[in-house]
GROMACS .gro file of C-alpha atoms in nm:
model
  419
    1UNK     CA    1  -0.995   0.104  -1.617
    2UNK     CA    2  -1.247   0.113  -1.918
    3UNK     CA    3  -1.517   0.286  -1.777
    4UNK     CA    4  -1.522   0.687  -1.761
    5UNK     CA    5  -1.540   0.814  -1.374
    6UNK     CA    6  -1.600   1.149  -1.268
    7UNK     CA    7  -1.416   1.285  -0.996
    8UNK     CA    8  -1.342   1.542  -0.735
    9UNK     CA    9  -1.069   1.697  -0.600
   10UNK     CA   10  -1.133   1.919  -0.330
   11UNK     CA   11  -0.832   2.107  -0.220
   12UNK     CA   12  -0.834   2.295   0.148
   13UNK     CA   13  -0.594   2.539   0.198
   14UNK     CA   14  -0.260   2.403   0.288
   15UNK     CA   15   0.093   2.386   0.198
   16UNK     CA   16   0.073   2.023   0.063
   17UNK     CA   17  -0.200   2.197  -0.225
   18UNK     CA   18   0.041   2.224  -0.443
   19UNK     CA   19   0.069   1.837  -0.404
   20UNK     CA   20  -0.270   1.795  -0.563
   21UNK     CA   21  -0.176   1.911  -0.872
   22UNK     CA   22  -0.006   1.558  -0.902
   23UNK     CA   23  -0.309   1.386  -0.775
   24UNK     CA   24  -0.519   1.602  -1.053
   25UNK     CA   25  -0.285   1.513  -1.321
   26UNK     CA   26  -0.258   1.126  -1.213
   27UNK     CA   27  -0.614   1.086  -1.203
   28UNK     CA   28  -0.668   1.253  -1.534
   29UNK     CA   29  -0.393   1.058  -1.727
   30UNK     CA   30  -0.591   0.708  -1.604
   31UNK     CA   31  -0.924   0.824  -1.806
   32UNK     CA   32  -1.147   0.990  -1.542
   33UNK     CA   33  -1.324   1.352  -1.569
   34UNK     CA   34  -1.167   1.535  -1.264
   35UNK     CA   35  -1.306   1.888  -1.189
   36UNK     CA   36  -1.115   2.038  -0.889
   37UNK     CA   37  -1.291   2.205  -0.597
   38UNK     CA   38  -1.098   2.434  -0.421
   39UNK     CA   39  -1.127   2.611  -0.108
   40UNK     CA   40  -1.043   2.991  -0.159
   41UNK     CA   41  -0.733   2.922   0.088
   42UNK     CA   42  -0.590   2.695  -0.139
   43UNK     CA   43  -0.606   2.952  -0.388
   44UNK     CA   44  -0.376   3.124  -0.210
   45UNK     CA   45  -0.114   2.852  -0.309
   46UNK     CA   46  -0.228   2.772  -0.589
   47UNK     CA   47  -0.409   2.945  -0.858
   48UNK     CA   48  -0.765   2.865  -1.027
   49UNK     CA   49  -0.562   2.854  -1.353
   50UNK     CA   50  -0.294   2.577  -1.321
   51UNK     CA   51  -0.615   2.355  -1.201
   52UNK     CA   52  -0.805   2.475  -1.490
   53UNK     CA   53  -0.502   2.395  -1.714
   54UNK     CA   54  -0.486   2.011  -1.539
   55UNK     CA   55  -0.831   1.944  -1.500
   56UNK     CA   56  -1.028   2.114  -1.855
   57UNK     CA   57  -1.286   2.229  -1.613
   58UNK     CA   58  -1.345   2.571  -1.466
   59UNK     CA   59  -1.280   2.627  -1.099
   60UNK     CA   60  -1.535   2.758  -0.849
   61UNK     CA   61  -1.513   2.792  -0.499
   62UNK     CA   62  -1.816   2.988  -0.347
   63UNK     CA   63  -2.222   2.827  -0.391
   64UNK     CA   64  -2.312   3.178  -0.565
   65UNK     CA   65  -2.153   3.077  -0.898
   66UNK     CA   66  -2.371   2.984  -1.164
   67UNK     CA   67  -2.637   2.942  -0.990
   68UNK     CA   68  -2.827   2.857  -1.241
   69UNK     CA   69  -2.637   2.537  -1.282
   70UNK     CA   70  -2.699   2.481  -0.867
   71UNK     CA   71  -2.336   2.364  -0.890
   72UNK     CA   72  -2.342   2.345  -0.447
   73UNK     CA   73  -2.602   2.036  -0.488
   74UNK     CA   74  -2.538   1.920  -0.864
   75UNK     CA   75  -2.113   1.840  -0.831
   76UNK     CA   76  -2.164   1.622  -0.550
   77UNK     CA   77  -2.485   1.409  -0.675
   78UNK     CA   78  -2.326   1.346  -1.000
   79UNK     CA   79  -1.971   1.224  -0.846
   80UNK     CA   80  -1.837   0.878  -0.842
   81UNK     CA   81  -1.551   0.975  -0.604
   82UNK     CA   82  -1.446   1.283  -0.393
   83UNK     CA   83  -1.084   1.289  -0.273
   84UNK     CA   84  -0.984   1.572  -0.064
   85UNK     CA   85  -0.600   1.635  -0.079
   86UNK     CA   86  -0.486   1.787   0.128
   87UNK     CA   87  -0.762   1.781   0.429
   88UNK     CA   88  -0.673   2.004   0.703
   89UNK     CA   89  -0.786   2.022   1.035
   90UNK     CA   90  -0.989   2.330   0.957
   91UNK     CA   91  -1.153   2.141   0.667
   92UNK     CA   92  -1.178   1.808   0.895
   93UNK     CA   93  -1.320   2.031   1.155
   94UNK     CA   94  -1.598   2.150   0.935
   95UNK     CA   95  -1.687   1.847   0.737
   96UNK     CA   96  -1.791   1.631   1.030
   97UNK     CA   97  -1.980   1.970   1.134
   98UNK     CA   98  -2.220   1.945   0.862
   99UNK     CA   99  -2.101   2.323   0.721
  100UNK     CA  100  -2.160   2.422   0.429
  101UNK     CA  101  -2.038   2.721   0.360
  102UNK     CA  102  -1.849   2.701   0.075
  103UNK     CA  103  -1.852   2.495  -0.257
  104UNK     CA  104  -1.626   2.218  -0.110
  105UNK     CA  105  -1.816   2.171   0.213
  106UNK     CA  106  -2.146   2.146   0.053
  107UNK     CA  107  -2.040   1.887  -0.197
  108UNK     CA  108  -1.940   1.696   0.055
  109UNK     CA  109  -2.283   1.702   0.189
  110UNK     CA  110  -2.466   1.595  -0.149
  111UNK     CA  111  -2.208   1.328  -0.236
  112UNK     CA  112  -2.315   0.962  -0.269
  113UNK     CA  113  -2.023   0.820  -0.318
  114UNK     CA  114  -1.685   0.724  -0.162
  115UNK     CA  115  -1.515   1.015   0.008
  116UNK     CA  116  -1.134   1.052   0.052
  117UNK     CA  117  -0.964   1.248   0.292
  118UNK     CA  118  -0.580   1.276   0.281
  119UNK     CA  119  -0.488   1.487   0.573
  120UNK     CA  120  -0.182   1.730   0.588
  121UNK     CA  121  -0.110   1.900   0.861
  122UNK     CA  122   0.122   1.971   1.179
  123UNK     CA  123   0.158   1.654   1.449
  124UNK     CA  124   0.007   1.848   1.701
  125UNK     CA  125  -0.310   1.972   1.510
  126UNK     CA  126  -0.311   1.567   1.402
  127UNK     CA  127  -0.307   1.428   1.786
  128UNK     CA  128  -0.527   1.717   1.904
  129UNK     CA  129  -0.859   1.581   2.074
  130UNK     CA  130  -1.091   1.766   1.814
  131UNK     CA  131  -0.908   1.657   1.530
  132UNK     CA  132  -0.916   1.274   1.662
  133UNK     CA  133  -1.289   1.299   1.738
  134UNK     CA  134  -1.343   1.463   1.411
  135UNK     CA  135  -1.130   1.163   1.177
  136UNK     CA  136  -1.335   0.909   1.427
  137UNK     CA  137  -1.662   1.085   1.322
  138UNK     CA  138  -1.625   1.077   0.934
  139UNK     CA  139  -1.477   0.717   0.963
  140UNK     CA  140  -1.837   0.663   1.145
  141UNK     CA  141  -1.976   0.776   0.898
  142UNK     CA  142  -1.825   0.589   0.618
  143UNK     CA  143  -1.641   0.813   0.487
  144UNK     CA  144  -1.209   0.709   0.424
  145UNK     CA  145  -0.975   0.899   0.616
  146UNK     CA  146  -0.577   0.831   0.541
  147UNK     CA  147  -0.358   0.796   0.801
  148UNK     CA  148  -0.049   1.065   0.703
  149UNK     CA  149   0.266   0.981   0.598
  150UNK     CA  150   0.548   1.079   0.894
  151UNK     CA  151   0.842   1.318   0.761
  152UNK     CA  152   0.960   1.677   0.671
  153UNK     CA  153   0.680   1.938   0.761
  154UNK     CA  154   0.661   2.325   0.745
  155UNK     CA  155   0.981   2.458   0.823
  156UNK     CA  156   1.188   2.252   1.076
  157UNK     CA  157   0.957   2.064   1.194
  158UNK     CA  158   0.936   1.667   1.194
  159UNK     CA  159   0.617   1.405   1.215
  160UNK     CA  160   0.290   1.273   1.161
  161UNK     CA  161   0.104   1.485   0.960
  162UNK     CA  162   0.281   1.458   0.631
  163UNK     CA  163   0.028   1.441   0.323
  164UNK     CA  164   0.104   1.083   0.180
  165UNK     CA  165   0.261   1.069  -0.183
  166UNK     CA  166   0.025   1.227  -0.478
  167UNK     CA  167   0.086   0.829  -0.614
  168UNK     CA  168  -0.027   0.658  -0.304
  169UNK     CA  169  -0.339   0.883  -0.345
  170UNK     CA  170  -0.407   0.852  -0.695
  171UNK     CA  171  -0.352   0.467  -0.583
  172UNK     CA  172  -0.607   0.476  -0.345
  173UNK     CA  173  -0.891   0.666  -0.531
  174UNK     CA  174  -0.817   0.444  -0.818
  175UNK     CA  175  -0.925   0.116  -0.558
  176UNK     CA  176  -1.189   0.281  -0.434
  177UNK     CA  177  -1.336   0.278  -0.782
  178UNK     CA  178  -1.277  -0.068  -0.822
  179UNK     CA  179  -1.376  -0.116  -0.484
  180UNK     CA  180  -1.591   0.061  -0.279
  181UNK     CA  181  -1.539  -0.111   0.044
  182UNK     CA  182  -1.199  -0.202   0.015
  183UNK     CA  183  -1.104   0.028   0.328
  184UNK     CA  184  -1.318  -0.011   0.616
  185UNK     CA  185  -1.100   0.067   0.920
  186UNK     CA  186  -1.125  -0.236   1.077
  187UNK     CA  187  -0.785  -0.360   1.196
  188UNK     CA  188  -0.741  -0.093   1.490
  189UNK     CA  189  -0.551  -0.276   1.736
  190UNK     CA  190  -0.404  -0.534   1.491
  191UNK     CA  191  -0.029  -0.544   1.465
  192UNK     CA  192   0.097  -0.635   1.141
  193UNK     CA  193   0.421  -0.766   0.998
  194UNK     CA  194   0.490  -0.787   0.661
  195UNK     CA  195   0.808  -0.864   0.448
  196UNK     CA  196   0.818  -0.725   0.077
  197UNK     CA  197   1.112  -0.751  -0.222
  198UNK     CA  198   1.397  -0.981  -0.289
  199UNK     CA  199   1.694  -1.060  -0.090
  200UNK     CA  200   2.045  -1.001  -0.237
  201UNK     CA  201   2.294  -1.286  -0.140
  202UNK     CA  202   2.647  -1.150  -0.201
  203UNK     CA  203   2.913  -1.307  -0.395
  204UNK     CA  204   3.151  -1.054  -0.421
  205UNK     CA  205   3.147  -0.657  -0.334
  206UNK     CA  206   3.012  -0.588  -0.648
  207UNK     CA  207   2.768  -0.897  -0.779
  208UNK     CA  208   2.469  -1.129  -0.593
  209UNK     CA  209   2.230  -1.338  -0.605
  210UNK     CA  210   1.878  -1.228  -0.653
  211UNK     CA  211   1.579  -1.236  -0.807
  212UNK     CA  212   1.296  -1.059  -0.999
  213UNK     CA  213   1.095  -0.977  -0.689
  214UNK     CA  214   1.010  -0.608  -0.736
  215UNK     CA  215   0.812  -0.574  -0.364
  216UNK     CA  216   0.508  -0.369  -0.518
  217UNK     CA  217   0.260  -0.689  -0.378
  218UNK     CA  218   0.427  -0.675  -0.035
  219UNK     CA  219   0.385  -0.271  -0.013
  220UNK     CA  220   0.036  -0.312  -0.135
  221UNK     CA  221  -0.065  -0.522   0.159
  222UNK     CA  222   0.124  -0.294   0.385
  223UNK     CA  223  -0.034  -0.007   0.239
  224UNK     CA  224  -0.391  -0.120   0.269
  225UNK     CA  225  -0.337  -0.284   0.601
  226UNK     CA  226  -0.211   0.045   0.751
  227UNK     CA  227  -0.521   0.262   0.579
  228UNK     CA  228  -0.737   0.000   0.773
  229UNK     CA  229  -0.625   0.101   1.122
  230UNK     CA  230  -0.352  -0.163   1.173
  231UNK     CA  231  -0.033  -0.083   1.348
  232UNK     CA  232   0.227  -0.217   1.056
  233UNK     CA  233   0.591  -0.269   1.035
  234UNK     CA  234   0.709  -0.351   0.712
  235UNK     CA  235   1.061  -0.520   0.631
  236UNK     CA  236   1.151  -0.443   0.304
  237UNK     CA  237   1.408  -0.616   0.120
  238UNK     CA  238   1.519  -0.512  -0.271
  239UNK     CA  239   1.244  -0.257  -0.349
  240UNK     CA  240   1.417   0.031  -0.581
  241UNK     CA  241   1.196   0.318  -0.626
  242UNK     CA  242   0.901   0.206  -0.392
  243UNK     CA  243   0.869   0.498  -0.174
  244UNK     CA  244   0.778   0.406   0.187
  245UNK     CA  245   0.389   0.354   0.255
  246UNK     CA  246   0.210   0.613   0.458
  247UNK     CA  247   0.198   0.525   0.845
  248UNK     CA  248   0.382   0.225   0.817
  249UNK     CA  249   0.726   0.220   0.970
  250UNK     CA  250   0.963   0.047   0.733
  251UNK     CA  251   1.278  -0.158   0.791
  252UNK     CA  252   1.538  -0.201   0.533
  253UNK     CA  253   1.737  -0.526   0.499
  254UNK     CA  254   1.890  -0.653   0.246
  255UNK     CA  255   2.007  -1.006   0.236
  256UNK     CA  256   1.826  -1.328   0.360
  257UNK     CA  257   1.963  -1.371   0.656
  258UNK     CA  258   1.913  -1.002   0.755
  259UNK     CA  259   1.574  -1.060   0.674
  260UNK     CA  260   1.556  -1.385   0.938
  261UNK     CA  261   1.705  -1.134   1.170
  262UNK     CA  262   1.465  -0.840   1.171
  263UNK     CA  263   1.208  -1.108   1.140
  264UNK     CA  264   1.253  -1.263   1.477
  265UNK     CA  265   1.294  -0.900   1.661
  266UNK     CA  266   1.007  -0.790   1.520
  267UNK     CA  267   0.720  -1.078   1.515
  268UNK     CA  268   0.721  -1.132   1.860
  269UNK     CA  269   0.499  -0.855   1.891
  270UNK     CA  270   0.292  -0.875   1.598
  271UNK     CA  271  -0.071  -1.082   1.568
  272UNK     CA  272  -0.003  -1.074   1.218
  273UNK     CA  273   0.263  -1.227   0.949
  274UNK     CA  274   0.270  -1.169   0.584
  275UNK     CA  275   0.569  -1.340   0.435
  276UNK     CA  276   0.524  -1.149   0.074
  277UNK     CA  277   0.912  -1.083   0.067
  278UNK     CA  278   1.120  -1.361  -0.210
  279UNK     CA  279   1.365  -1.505  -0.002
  280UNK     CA  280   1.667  -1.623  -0.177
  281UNK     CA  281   1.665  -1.998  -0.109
  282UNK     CA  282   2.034  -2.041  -0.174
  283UNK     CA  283   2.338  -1.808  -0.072
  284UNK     CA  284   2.706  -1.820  -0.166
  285UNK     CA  285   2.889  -2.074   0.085
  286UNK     CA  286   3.188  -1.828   0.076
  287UNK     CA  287   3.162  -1.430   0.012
  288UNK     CA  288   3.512  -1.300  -0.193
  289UNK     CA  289   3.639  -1.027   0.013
  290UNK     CA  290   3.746  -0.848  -0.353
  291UNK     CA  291   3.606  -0.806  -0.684
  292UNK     CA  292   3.660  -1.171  -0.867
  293UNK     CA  293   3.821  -1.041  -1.127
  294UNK     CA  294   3.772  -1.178  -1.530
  295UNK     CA  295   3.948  -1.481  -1.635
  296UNK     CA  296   4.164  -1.308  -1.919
  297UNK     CA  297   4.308  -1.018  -1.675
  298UNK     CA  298   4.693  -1.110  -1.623
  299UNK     CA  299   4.748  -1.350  -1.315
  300UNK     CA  300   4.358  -1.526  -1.339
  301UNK     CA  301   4.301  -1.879  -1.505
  302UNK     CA  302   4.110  -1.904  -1.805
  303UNK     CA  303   3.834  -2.090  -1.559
  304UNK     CA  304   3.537  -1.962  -1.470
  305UNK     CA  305   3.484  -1.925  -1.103
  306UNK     CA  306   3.240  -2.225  -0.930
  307UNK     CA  307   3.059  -2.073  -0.668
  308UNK     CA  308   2.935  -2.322  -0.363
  309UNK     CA  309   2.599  -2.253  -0.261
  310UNK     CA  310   2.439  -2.290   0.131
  311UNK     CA  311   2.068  -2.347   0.164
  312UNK     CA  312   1.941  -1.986   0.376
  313UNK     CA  313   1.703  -2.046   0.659
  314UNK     CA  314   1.303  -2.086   0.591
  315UNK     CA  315   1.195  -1.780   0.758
  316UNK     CA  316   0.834  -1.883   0.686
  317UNK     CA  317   0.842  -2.246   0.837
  318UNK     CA  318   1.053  -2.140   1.115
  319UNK     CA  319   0.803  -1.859   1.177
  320UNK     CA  320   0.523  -2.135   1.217
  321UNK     CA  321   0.734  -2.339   1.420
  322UNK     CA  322   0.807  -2.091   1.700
  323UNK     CA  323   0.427  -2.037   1.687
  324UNK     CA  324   0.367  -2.354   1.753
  325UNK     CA  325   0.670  -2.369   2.066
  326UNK     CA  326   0.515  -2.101   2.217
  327UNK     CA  327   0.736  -1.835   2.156
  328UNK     CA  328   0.526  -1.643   1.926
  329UNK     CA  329   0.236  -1.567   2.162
  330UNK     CA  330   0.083  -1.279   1.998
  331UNK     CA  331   0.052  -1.457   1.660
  332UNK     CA  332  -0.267  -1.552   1.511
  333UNK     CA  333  -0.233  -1.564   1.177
  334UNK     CA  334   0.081  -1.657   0.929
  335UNK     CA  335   0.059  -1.566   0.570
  336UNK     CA  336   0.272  -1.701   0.309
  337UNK     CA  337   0.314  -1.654  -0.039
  338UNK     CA  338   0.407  -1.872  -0.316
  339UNK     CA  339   0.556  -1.749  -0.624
  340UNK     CA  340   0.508  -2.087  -0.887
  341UNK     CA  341   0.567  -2.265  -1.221
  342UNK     CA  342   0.385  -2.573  -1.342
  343UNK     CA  343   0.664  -2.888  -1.449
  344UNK     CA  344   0.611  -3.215  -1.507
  345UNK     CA  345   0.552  -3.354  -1.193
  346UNK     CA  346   0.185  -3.060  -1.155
  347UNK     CA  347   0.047  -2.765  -1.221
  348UNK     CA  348   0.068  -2.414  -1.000
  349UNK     CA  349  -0.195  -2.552  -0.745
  350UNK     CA  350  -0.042  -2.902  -0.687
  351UNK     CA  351   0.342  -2.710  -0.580
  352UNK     CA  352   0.106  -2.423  -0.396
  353UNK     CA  353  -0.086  -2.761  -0.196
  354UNK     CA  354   0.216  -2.910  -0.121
  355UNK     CA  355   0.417  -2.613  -0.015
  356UNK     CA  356   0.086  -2.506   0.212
  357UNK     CA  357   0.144  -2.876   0.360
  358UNK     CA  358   0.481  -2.838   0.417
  359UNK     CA  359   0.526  -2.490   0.560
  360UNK     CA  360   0.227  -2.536   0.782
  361UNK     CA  361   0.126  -2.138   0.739
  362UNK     CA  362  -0.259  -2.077   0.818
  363UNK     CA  363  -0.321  -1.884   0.472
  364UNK     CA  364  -0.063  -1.900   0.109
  365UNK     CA  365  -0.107  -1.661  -0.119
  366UNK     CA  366  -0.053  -1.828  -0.446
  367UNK     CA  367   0.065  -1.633  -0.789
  368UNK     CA  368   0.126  -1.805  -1.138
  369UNK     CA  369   0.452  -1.634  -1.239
  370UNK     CA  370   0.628  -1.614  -1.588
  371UNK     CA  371   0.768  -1.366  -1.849
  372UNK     CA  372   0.522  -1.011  -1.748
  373UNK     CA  373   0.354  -1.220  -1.489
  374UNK     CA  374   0.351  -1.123  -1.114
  375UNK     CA  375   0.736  -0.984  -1.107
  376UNK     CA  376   0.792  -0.628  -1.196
  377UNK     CA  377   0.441  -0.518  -1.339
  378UNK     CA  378   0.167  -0.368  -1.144
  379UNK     CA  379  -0.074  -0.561  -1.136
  380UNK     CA  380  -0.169  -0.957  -1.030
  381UNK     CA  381  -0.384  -1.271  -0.953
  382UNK     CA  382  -0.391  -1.592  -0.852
  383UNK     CA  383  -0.541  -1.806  -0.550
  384UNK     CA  384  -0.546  -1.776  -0.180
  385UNK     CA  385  -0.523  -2.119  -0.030
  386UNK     CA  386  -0.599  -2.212   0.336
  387UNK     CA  387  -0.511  -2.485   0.558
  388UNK     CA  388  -0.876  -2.557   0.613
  389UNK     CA  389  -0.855  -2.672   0.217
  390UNK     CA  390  -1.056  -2.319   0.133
  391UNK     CA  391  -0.936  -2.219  -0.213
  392UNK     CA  392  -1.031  -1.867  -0.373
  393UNK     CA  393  -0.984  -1.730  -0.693
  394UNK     CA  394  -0.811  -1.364  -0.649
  395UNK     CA  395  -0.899  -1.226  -1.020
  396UNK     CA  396  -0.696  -1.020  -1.194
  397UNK     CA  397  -0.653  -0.665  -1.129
  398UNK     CA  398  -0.390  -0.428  -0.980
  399UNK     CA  399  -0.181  -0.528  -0.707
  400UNK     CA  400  -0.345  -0.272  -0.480
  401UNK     CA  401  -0.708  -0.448  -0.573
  402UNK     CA  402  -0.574  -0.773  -0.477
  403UNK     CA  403  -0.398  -0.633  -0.151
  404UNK     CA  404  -0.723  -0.544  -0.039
  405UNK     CA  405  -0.839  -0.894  -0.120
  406UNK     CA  406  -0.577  -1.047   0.082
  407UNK     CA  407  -0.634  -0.823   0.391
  408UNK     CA  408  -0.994  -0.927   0.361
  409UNK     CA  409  -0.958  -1.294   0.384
  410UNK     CA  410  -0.686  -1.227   0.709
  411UNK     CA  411  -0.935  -1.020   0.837
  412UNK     CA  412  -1.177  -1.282   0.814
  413UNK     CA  413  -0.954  -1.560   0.946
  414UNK     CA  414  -0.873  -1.349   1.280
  415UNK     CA  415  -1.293  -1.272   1.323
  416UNK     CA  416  -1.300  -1.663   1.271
  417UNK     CA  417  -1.011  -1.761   1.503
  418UNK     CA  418  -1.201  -1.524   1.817
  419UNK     CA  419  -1.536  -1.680   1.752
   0.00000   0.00000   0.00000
């Protein structure tokens, strides 16, 4: 991003503080000015200095320092973004109060502009009746509240409540500078499916068939889905070094017809189907039990093995079929997505037309792909095509940006589809 963004990080006090240090540090290395706001509890997990040392700006925590500067009033009006990592239920508690009682709280107050919460904290203190009624207030009131990641918490303890991933953070706040809408929480009660990454088709116990399908567009819709109140489950396929999206419960598969599998358990339930995952369209006819060893070791012809191929099932088109037999009752909207190449029979849009045609999904996400082009790199474009004949540009931008685009236009669709 070009432009120059000032932002806050206000830190409550929590174990996860330490965490922020990573937000801090992410946010700063992407160009903004990021002056951290601390509560004095989180100074008691982290000192003023090693967010001095991140940040370049000095640390204050109490509305009677420099006064002069009326820092209480002054931080927030001048912000383009406040993320508060971690958020605790005490700090939760006391922002949809209206408190002000320290520098944090009254920033919060003058502040314009997006706020982020990320909350950390025990399950219990999560699911407790204040704590719900004080997330529903601030989401009233505009302000973003992240639904926590589930996993390890203080001591033994196991659940929701975990503060998502300094990177999913740092992803967030970035989107919400591109975007300042781009996470209403508007899918409560939607249940989403989406498939992400390649397949791996074995050959042998060592070697398959893949492709470059790196699963950072499927995640991204998962991601932002979840962070909009849906209930998501996300099948993910080859995705090394994606860590698992906050508050969406991930299943792990790795060739196609695993995928076809988890598929049909799972979409029976959902309303919603995002086919992001590239599924291998051909799989070895016959898997070697052993390594196929070189041609040149002792006791192996000089030929090179030929490996048979077996078309894999269309998980998309037989998705839409079993729609349209009834036996997907909950569905109401089908997503696919199109990786393509122009030849010499059309461009992108005349393959994404006819594939749209031919796999009879209600929306196809369309990407151009090449050599640093939608595989492997973060960020994306292309169209979104529907069956109505709609066609949208989806300009370029990271992968979360057009995520939130995509979620958009299903959200749209479903509003449509109940009218």
């Amino acid at each position: 991003m070009s432009e120059r963004k000032r932002i806050i990080v206000g830190v409550a006090g929590g174990i996860a503080a330490y965490k922020a240090c990573t937000v801090v540090r992410r946010l700063s290395e992407a160009g903004h000015s990021v002056r951290v706001v601390p509560t004095e509890s989180a100074l008691r997990f982290v000192g003023a200095a090693t967010f001095e040392a991140l940040s370049h700006h000095p640390v204050r925590t109490d509305v009677f320092s420099d006064v002069d500067e009326v820092l209480h009033v002054r931080i927030g009006q001048e912000a383009d973004l406040v993320v508060v990592a971690p958020a605790t239920a005490d700090l939760l508690a006391r922002a949809a109060s209206g408190r002000a009682d320290d520098l944090l709280t009254a920033t919060l107050l003058t502040a314009h502009c997006p706020v982020l919460f990320a909350p950390a904290m025990h399950t219990e203190m999560w699911q407790h009746p204040a704590t719900v009624e004080n997330v529903a207030t601030l989401r009233r009131r505009g302000a973003i509240v992240l639904e926590p990641a589930h996993g390890r918490l203080t001591g033994t303890d196991t659940g929701a409540g975990r503060l998502p991933e300094p990177e999913e953070i740092a992803t967030f706040a970035q989107l919400l500078l591109e975007r300042s809408d781009a996470l209403p929480h508007d899918l409560s009660g939607t249940r989403v499916l989406v498939t992400a990454g390649g397949t791996r088709e074995p050959i042998d116990p060592v070697r398959f068939i893949g492709n470059r399908s790196s699963g950072k567009q499927g995640y991204a819709v998962a991601r932002v889905a979840a962070q909009r109140g849906a209930d998501v489950t996300l099948i993910a396929g080859n995705t090394v070094g994606l860590a698992d999206p906050a508050g969406v419960h991930v299943v792990h598969i790795g060739s196609a017809g695993q995928l076809k599998d988890a598929v049909a358990k799972h979409a029976p339930e959902a309303h919603v189907l995002v086919m992001a995952a590239a599924v291998a369209d051909f799989r070895p006819t016959h898997v070697a039990t052993s390594k196929i060893k070189k041609s040149h070791e002792p006791g192996h012809t000089a030929d090179a093995p030929v490996i048979e191929l077996t078309r894999t099932d269309d998980v998309l088109a037989s998705a839409v079929r079993a729609r349209a037999d009834g036996q997907l009752p909950n569905m109401r909207a089908i997503v696919g997505f199109a990786a393509e190449t122009g030849d010499a029979n059309g461009d992108v849009l005349f393959h994404a037309r006819s594939k749209l045609r031919r796999k009879g999904c209600d929306l196809l996400v369309v990407n151009a792909v090449g050599e640093g082009r939608a595989f492997e790199v973060d960020v994306n474009d292309g169209w979104l095509l529907a069956a109505d004949g709609t066609e949208t540009g989806l300009r370029h931008g990271s992968k979360t940006l057009m995520a939130s685009r995509i979620v958009d236009a299903i959200g749209t669709f479903l509003r449509h589809r109940d009218e």
